[in-house]
Amino acid sequence: MTSTLTRTGDDARDDHNHEEHGDHRMFGLATFLVADAMTFAGFFAAYLTFKAVNPLPEGAIFELELPLPILNTVLLLVSSATFHKAGQAIRQGDHGRCRRWLLISAALGIAFLASQMLEYFTLPFGLADNLYASTFYAATGFHGLHVTLGALMILIVWWQARPEGGRVTAENHFPLEAAELYWHFVDGIWVVLFVILYLL
Amino acid sequence: MTVATPPDIQSAAPRLQPSGWIRYFSFSVDHKVIGLQYLVCGFAFYLVGGALAGAIRTELASPVSDFMARDVYNQVLTLHGTVMIFLWIVPVVNGAFGNYLIPFYVGARDMAFPRLNAVAFWLIPPAGLMLISSYFLTGAAQSGWTAYPPLSITTPAAGQIIWILSVLLLGGSSIFGGINFIATILKLRRPGLKLMQLPMYCWAMLGTSILVVLSTPVLAGTLVLLSFDIVAHTGFFNPGMGGNVVVYQHLFWFYSHPAVYIMVLPAFGLVSEILPVHARKPLFGYVTMVYSIMAIVGLGLIVWAHHMFTSGTPPWMRLFFTIATAFIAVPTGIKFFNWLATLWGGRINLNSAMLFSCGFIVNFVLGGITGVALAQVPFDIHVHDTYFVVAHFHYIVFGGSVFVVFASVYHWYPKFTGRMLNEGLGRFHCALTFIGFNLCFGPQHWLGLNGMPRRVAEYDPQFTLINQISSVGALLMAVSTLPFLWNVVQSAFSGRIAGDNPWNALTPEWLTSSPPPVENWVGEAPLVEEPYGYGVPIDQLDLAAASGRDLWSSGK
Ligand code: HEM
Ligand SMILES: [Cu+2]
């Protein structure tokens, strides 16, 4: 009796096949980024608590210089803007312009990584030297991992946005949108990180 | 609505998916296959965890460490807790029933991200095998499921690192699952189905998944820091190097208090499905149930330090966390009374599913009462880290969640397999489990109140008798698994044919064949606007209204 009790649909739906529909994928990515942000929140909370209750022992060094990180902040913020330009270009169907902006964004990301490396090598403390140093490296390292992944994603999207036969087109540009959201997220995290680690 | 729509043959999407039993060992993307994979895999780990529990209770049958060496006891204890939490309860109440039921409940043919779903499942077996094999290869971790430093830093490193890796994998699996549930419930609902018409289990899973997404990543980050302390000799949580162990505890419990709700909220949802069907009454207080779940989610995120009252927490923190914890009892109590009111005056069918659900209600309220007691600092200071805490959380996790898992197996087995389970064996299983459980964990309250510490292989000989009673209870519980195992295996071959809807239930999973076809329904998904419309007299039926309600009365 039961299997016949069905209701004819008010409208035909297409989202019940196994296609992962674009909108849902962006929603899923956004949910994932919330989770990712919570990992950073954990690191920041640990750092702030250490700062509040665990004074550094005599003679321990934890000093940060500002010029490089400020440069890094600028690099990332500009790269967010250039990525945005790339998104606009693909929506207008201009593959060439899109790919140029993508390359610029990736270059800025890689420049950020290089400059971060430079900072690591010039800092007067190492990973296991003291509590603040360890937390500093853990948080910036985890963020750097995100930037590395993001830069790779940009390069992949750059390849997919080729004019002939690529996956990323004016109509269908989910990979680009996803990478863009991720990149903005990574930049946003950097700003919070910059304030907490370098300014506070 | 139309009754008897000609089955419009869907253009079957050509997919390279194996069929037959082999699909249960494949990377299937069918939510029903994945759900059963979670269930069976979880149950296998439950047997492992149960054997470990048996070893613990055997050791504790005498006050000296005679059955196993002390460090072996620590390993067994750590594995038991980790297996039961991360490989049995969490995957089963979330992954197994969630994957099987949620797409039905929202009127979808699958989860929002089927491939991600399969990935999430397939992270579990390797993580579990890795964890268990660490016992044989390197020696397992010894610092308990909480892995508190400095203990976790000073005990042998190899086992602890494998433990961390395996928990990270399981956490990842849990996060992927949570993302999938949120997207499915919020985005894949059939047109016309409103949020407030969803079966209660959807709300429970939505709430749980929010907790998963917000709290599990914090545990992951914390464990990464802990592994740095172990392998890179940093000092985050190492007081010898200026680190701070209390920060670990805060971060750990920020995940692990919500984790107790990750283990019990889905069980709340499942009971809320089972009770109305077998009491033939609508679920009492639907709207208050929804708000209670969301209140538990919100409050559950801000009570974690009730696990840390003896960790030097300052007075203001104790005050805040005591009050916040006490507040959680309000939504929990609302749910409890709603279940009682659902049963009240119902035409109750005392079958195995119902008996296990009633067992849940009894055990859960006892565990809830000791929970509220533990939240009171002056009391907690005395019983923290004693067997009282062990009794408390087993009343919740075993008496609550595991009872609900069994109730759910009895309730949904006909849907999974198309065959009924043997009721006599089921009731026998329930009686044995209930007696064994209470015999095992009831006396532990007394042990804790009298000062027996938890997690130690040896104890003061004055506690011998009570410990032996507890061990007998554990033996009964172990025995109680046998009729269950026999029942599920034997019924799969020769159980009575169930038909589509043996319980005359109204929720959507029953409005299709048993077991259901690959994409859940032949033809359109039904729109069930009143999943709990039981017990309406036939002359008041609005036959034009499309709810399963007419189905029930026509079936009677
Ligand atoms: C009525 C709500 C509850 C309250 C007020 C409550 C309160 C508490 C408190 C204060 C403790 C700490 C005791 C101590 O270590 O000294 C505790 C421990 C624990 N609770 Fe609950 N609880 C509640 C419900 C639950 C639920 C629903 C679960 C699981 C599904 C649960 C699982 C646990 C576990 C696993 C521990 C021990 C953790 C450990 O130290 O290993 N509790 N509870
Ligand atoms: Cu708690």
mmCIF file of C-alpha atoms in Angstrom, chain A residues 94-180:
data_model
loop_
_atom_site.group_PDB
_atom_site.id
_atom_site.type_symbol
_atom_site.label_atom_id
_atom_site.label_comp_id
_atom_site.label_asym_id
_atom_site.label_seq_id
_atom_site.Cartn_x
_atom_site.Cartn_y
_atom_site.Cartn_z
ATOM 1 C CA ASP A 94 37.563 37.612 -20.864
ATOM 2 C CA HIS A 95 39.844 34.650 -20.326
ATOM 3 C CA GLY A 96 43.050 36.482 -21.090
ATOM 4 C CA ARG A 97 42.469 39.254 -18.574
ATOM 5 C CA CYS A 98 41.265 36.762 -15.997
ATOM 6 C CA ARG A 99 44.400 34.692 -16.316
ATOM 7 C CA ARG A 100 46.663 37.729 -16.114
ATOM 8 C CA TRP A 101 45.051 38.774 -12.833
ATOM 9 C CA LEU A 102 45.273 35.220 -11.566
ATOM 10 C CA LEU A 103 48.972 35.095 -12.274
ATOM 11 C CA ILE A 104 49.479 38.397 -10.502
ATOM 12 C CA SER A 105 47.551 37.088 -7.482
ATOM 13 C CA ALA A 106 49.594 33.913 -7.376
ATOM 14 C CA ALA A 107 52.806 35.912 -7.681
ATOM 15 C CA LEU A 108 51.751 38.111 -4.771
ATOM 16 C CA GLY A 109 50.974 35.025 -2.719
ATOM 17 C CA ILE A 110 54.349 33.514 -3.488
ATOM 18 C CA ALA A 111 56.025 36.828 -2.687
ATOM 19 C CA PHE A 112 54.258 36.696 0.655
ATOM 20 C CA LEU A 113 55.635 33.237 1.305
ATOM 21 C CA ALA A 114 59.148 34.309 0.345
ATOM 22 C CA SER A 115 58.977 37.299 2.604
ATOM 23 C CA GLN A 116 57.621 35.145 5.424
ATOM 24 C CA MET A 117 60.573 32.805 4.967
ATOM 25 C CA LEU A 118 62.929 35.777 5.069
ATOM 26 C CA GLU A 119 61.349 36.825 8.340
ATOM 27 C CA TYR A 120 61.709 33.337 9.795
ATOM 28 C CA PHE A 121 65.413 33.284 8.960
ATOM 29 C CA THR A 122 66.102 36.691 10.452
ATOM 30 C CA LEU A 123 64.154 36.251 13.689
ATOM 31 C CA PRO A 124 66.333 35.997 16.794
ATOM 32 C CA PHE A 125 64.438 32.969 18.192
ATOM 33 C CA GLY A 126 63.691 29.423 17.083
ATOM 34 C CA LEU A 127 60.679 27.125 17.250
ATOM 35 C CA ALA A 128 61.386 25.548 20.608
ATOM 36 C CA ASP A 129 63.084 28.530 22.293
ATOM 37 C CA ASN A 130 60.174 29.624 24.422
ATOM 38 C CA LEU A 131 56.406 29.530 24.703
ATOM 39 C CA TYR A 132 55.654 32.677 22.720
ATOM 40 C CA ALA A 133 58.105 31.718 20.011
ATOM 41 C CA SER A 134 56.520 28.289 19.627
ATOM 42 C CA THR A 135 53.025 29.711 19.422
ATOM 43 C CA PHE A 136 54.188 32.341 16.968
ATOM 44 C CA TYR A 137 55.661 29.736 14.653
ATOM 45 C CA ALA A 138 52.668 27.430 15.003
ATOM 46 C CA ALA A 139 50.156 30.124 14.104
ATOM 47 C CA THR A 140 52.131 31.745 11.289
ATOM 48 C CA GLY A 141 53.229 28.344 9.994
ATOM 49 C CA PHE A 142 49.671 27.079 9.876
ATOM 50 C CA HIS A 143 48.678 30.250 8.069
ATOM 51 C CA GLY A 144 51.597 29.890 5.673
ATOM 52 C CA LEU A 145 50.385 26.396 4.872
ATOM 53 C CA HIS A 146 47.053 27.916 3.925
ATOM 54 C CA VAL A 147 48.749 30.478 1.689
ATOM 55 C CA THR A 148 50.754 27.730 0.005
ATOM 56 C CA LEU A 149 47.592 25.750 -0.680
ATOM 57 C CA GLY A 150 45.836 28.880 -1.876
ATOM 58 C CA ALA A 151 48.647 29.772 -4.279
ATOM 59 C CA LEU A 152 48.502 26.242 -5.684
ATOM 60 C CA MET A 153 44.763 26.571 -6.102
ATOM 61 C CA ILE A 154 45.218 29.833 -7.990
ATOM 62 C CA LEU A 155 47.640 28.179 -10.363
ATOM 63 C CA ILE A 156 45.242 25.305 -10.925
ATOM 64 C CA VAL A 157 42.425 27.733 -11.637
ATOM 65 C CA TRP A 158 44.790 29.583 -13.974
ATOM 66 C CA TRP A 159 45.213 26.348 -15.909
ATOM 67 C CA GLN A 160 41.487 25.627 -15.861
ATOM 68 C CA ALA A 161 40.680 29.101 -17.150
ATOM 69 C CA ARG A 162 42.515 28.557 -20.442
ATOM 70 C CA PRO A 163 40.391 29.765 -23.339
ATOM 71 C CA GLU A 164 40.119 26.369 -25.055
ATOM 72 C CA GLY A 165 38.643 23.405 -23.224
ATOM 73 C CA GLY A 166 39.165 24.565 -19.633
ATOM 74 C CA ARG A 167 36.663 23.941 -16.839
ATOM 75 C CA VAL A 168 36.406 27.572 -15.865
ATOM 76 C CA THR A 169 34.221 29.569 -18.224
ATOM 77 C CA ALA A 170 32.029 32.650 -18.055
ATOM 78 C CA GLU A 171 29.012 30.486 -17.240
ATOM 79 C CA ASN A 172 30.623 27.909 -15.046
ATOM 80 C CA HIS A 173 33.375 29.167 -12.788
ATOM 81 C CA PHE A 174 32.905 27.298 -9.540
ATOM 82 C CA PRO A 175 36.611 26.487 -9.099
ATOM 83 C CA LEU A 176 37.487 30.139 -9.453
ATOM 84 C CA GLU A 177 34.780 31.252 -7.061
ATOM 85 C CA ALA A 178 35.824 28.655 -4.521
ATOM 86 C CA ALA A 179 39.490 29.582 -4.739
ATOM 87 C CA GLU A 180 38.556 33.247 -4.452
#
